XYZ file of C-alpha atoms in Angstrom:
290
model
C 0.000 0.000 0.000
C 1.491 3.072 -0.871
C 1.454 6.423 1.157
C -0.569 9.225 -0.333
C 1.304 12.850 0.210
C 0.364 16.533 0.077
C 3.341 18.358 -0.795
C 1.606 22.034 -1.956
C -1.780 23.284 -0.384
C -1.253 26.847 -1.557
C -4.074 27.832 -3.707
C -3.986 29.162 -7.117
C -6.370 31.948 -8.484
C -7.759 31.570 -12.011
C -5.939 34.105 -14.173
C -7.606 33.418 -17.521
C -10.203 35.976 -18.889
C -13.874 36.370 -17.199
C -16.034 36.889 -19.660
C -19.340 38.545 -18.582
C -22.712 36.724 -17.254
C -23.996 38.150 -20.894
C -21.874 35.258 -22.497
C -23.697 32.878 -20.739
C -26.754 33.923 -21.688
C -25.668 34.139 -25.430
C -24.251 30.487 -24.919
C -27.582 29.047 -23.366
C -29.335 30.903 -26.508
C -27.678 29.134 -28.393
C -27.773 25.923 -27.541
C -31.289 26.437 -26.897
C -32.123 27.259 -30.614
C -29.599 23.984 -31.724
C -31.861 21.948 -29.813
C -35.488 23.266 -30.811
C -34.095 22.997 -34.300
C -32.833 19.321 -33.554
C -29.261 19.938 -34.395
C -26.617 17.654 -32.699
C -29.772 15.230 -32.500
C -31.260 12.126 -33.625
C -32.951 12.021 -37.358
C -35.885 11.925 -35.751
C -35.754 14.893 -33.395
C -35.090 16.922 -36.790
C -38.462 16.142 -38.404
C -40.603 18.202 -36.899
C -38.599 21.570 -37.134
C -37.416 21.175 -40.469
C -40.928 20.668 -41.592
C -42.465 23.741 -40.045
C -39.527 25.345 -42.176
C -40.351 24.065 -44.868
C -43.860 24.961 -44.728
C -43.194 28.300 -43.687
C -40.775 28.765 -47.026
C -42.584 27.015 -49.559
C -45.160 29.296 -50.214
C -42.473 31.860 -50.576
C -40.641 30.057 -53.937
C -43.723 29.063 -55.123
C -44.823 32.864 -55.639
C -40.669 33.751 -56.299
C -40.957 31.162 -59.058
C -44.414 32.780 -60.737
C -43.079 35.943 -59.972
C -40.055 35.448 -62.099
C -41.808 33.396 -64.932
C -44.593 36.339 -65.229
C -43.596 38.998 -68.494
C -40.944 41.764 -66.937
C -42.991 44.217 -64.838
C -46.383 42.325 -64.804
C -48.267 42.688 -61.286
C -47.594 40.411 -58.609
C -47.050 42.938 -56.192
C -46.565 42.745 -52.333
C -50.219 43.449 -51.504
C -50.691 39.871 -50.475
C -48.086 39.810 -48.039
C -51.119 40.104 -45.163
C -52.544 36.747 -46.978
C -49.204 35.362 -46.624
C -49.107 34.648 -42.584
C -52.351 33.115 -43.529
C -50.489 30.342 -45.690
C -48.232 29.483 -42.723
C -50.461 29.497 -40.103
C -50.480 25.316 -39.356
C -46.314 25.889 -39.282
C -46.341 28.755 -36.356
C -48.710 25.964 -34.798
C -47.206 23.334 -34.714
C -43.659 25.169 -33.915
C -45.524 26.470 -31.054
C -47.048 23.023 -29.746
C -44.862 20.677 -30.408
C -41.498 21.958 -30.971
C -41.375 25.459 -28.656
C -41.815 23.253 -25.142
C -38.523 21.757 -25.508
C -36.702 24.477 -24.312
C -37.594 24.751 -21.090
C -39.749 21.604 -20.074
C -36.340 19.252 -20.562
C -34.332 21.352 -18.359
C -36.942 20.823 -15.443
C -37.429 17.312 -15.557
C -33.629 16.700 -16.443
C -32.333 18.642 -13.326
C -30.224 20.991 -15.959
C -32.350 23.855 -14.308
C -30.187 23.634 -11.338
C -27.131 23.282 -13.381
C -27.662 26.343 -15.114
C -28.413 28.585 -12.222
C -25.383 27.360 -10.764
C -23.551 29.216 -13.242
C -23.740 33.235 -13.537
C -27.321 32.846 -14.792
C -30.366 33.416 -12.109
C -34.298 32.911 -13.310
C -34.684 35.668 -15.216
C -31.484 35.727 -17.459
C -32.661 31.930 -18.019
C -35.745 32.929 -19.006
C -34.992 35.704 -21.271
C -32.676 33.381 -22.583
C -35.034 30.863 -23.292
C -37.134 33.288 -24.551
C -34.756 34.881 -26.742
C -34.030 31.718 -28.455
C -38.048 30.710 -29.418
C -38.130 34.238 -30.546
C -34.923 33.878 -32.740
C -36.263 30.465 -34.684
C -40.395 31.657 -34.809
C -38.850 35.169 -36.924
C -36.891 33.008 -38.948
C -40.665 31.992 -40.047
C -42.153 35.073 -39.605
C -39.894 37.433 -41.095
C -37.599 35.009 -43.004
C -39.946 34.582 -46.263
C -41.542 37.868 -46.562
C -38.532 39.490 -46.587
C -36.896 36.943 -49.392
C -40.258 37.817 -51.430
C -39.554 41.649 -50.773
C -36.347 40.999 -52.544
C -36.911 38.944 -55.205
C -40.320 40.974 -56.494
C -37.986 44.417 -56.138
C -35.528 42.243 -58.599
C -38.341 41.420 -60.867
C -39.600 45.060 -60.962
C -43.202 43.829 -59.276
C -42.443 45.024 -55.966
C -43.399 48.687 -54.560
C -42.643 51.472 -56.475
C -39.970 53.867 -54.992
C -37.516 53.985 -52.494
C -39.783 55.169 -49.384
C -42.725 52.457 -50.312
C -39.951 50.099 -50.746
C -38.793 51.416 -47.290
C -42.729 51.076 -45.747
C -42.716 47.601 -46.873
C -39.765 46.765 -44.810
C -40.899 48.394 -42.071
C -44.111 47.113 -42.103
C -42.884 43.290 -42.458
C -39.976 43.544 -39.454
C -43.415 44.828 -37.386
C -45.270 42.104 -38.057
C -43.241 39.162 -38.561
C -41.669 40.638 -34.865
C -44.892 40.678 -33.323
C -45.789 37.334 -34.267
C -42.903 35.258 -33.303
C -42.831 37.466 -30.056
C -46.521 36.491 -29.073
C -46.320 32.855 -30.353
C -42.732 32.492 -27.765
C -44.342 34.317 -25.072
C -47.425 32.112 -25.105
C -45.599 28.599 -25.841
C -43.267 30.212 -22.459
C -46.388 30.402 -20.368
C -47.570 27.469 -21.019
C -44.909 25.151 -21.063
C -44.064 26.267 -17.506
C -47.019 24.578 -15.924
C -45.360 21.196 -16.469
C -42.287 19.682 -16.627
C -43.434 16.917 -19.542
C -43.045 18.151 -22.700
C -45.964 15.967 -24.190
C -48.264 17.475 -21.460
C -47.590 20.956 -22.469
C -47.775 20.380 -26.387
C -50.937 18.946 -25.990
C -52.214 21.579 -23.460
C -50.794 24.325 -26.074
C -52.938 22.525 -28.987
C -55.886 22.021 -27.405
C -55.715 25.389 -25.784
C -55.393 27.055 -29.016
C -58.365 25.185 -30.316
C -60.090 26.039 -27.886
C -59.531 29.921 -28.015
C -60.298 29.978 -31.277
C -63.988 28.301 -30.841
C -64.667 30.010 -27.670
C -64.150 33.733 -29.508
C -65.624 33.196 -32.963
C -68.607 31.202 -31.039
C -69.195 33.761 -28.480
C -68.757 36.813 -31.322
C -70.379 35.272 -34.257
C -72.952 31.848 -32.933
C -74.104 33.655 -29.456
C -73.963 37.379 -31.125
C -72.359 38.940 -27.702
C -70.265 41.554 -29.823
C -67.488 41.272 -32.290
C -64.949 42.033 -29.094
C -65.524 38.640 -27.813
C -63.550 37.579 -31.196
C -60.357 38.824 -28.888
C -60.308 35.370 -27.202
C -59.410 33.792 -30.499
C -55.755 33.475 -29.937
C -55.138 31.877 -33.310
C -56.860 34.781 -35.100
C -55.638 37.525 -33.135
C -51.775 37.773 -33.977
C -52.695 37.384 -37.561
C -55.092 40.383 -37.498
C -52.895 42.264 -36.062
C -51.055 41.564 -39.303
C -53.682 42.630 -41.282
C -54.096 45.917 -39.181
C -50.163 46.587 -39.881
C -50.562 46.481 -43.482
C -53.679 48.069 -42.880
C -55.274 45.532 -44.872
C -58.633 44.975 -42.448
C -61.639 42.859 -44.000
C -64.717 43.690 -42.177
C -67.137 41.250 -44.145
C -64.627 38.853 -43.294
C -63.849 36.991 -39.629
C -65.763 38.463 -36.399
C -62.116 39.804 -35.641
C -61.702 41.519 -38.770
C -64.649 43.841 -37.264
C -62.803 44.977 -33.926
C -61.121 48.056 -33.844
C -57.325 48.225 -34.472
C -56.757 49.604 -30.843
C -58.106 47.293 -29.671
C -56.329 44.437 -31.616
C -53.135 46.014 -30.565
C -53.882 46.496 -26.799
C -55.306 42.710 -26.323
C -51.695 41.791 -27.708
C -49.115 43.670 -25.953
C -51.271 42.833 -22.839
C -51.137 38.966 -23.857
C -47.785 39.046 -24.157
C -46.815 40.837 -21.228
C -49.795 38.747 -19.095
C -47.770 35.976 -20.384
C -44.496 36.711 -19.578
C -45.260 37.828 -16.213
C -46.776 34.623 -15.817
C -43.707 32.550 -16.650
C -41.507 34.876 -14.569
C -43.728 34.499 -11.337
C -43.617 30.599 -12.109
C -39.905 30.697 -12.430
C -39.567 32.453 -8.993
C -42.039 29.883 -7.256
C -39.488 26.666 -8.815
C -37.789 24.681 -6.335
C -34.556 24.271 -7.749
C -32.022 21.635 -5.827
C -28.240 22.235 -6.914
């Protein structure tokens, strides 16, 4: 048996570079998006995201490829960009459902929550985090193909005419395709932090949604309370605030079509800041063993 001996106890400070807890944040981000998006994992974790991607960009080269076979400044103009969200709606939904919980509801059950408050993260640097990430794939959806049809109708001379409707356009996509993702993260967020099972909260993020949307076009349209009541559909709602962007508003169309634009915008903001206050109080309430 040999004898074990200590012959230094002095203690040695770390001299490398300390980055700052912002790094961490960025890191988690990161890694948060790679895993959503089912990189680094199995075939089958893949699936699911790169279908909603595809979905999301398919209606976009369809209308790139008529645009560009059309005679040189025929009109195919970006008046339809409204109509667009409208194509991708089952992709935000099932992103949302089935592919959004993942990034949080794994750390929970897993025990990586602990991990990662360890580090110079607390709750709500993880969440924003978290948050940040969801946001960061959903605008790849949102904002990703209206801007690539932007483009490639301003190549093909069927776009808007000038430099400052050219410029209105822009704006007026970054707005919505921002407010989308942002509501569709906050919500999945909310959601997903009631449980720690990620099959639990897909399906209580589907059937939720479903839900929303009878309840509001039922209550507004089958039991004639008032067009407001249309506010509950929280399907509907994100896309007509869309439509109100673009100013674009159908009122012989939905029941939501027929409530005023404040009031569109208001119920949003509020959602989204009902729902993350709602994730952040949940966050604070976790018990967390390190």
């Amino acid at each position: 048996m040999t004898e074990a001996r200590i012959h230094d106890r002095g203690y040695m400070a770390y001299s490398g570079h300390r980055h700052h807890p912002r790094r961490a944040m960025l890191n988690l981000m990161v890694h948060t998006m790679q895993r959503v998006l089912g990189i680094k994992r199995t075939f089958w974790q893949k699936v699911l995201p790169v279908f909603t991607l595809a979905v999301a960009f398919i209606p976009a080269i369809v209308l790139i490829g008529i645009a560009a076979a059309l005679p040189h400044g025929d009109t195919l103009g970006m008046e339809s960009t409204p109509e667009y969200y409208g194509f991708i709606t089952g992709a935000l939904f099932l992103f949302t459902a089935f592919v959004a919980p993942e990034a949080i509801c794994t750390d929970r059950r897993s025990g990586m929550l602990g991990l990662y408050l360890a580090s110079p993260l607390n709750r709500d640097t993880y969440i924003a985090a978290k948050f940040a990430a969801i946001v960061a794939v959903l605008g790849v959806m949102t904002l990703g193909p209206p801007l690539l049809l932007l483009i490639a109708f301003t190549f093909a001379d069927v776009g808007p005419d000038g430099a400052v409707e050219w410029l209105k356009e822009l704006g007026r996509i970054l707005a919505a395709g921002t407010a989308v993702a942002v509501f569709w993260a906050a919500l999945s967020l909310a959601l997903s932090s009631l449980t720690t099972r990620r099959s639990l909260a897909s399906v209580g993020i589907f059937v939720g949604l479903l839900a929303s949307s009878a309840v509001g076009d039922g209550l507004s349209t089958g039991a004639e309370l008032g067009d407001s009541f249309a506010l509950f559909n929280l399907i509907g709602l994100p896309f007509a605030t869309v439509a109100r962007i673009f100013g674009e508003a159908d009122l012989d169309g939905a029941p939501l079509n027929a409530v005023d634009t404040w009031a569109i915008y208001l119920t949003l903001i509020g959602l989204i800041f009902a729902f993350s206050l709602f994730t952040r109080w949940r966050y604070q309430r976790i018990e967390v063993h390190r």
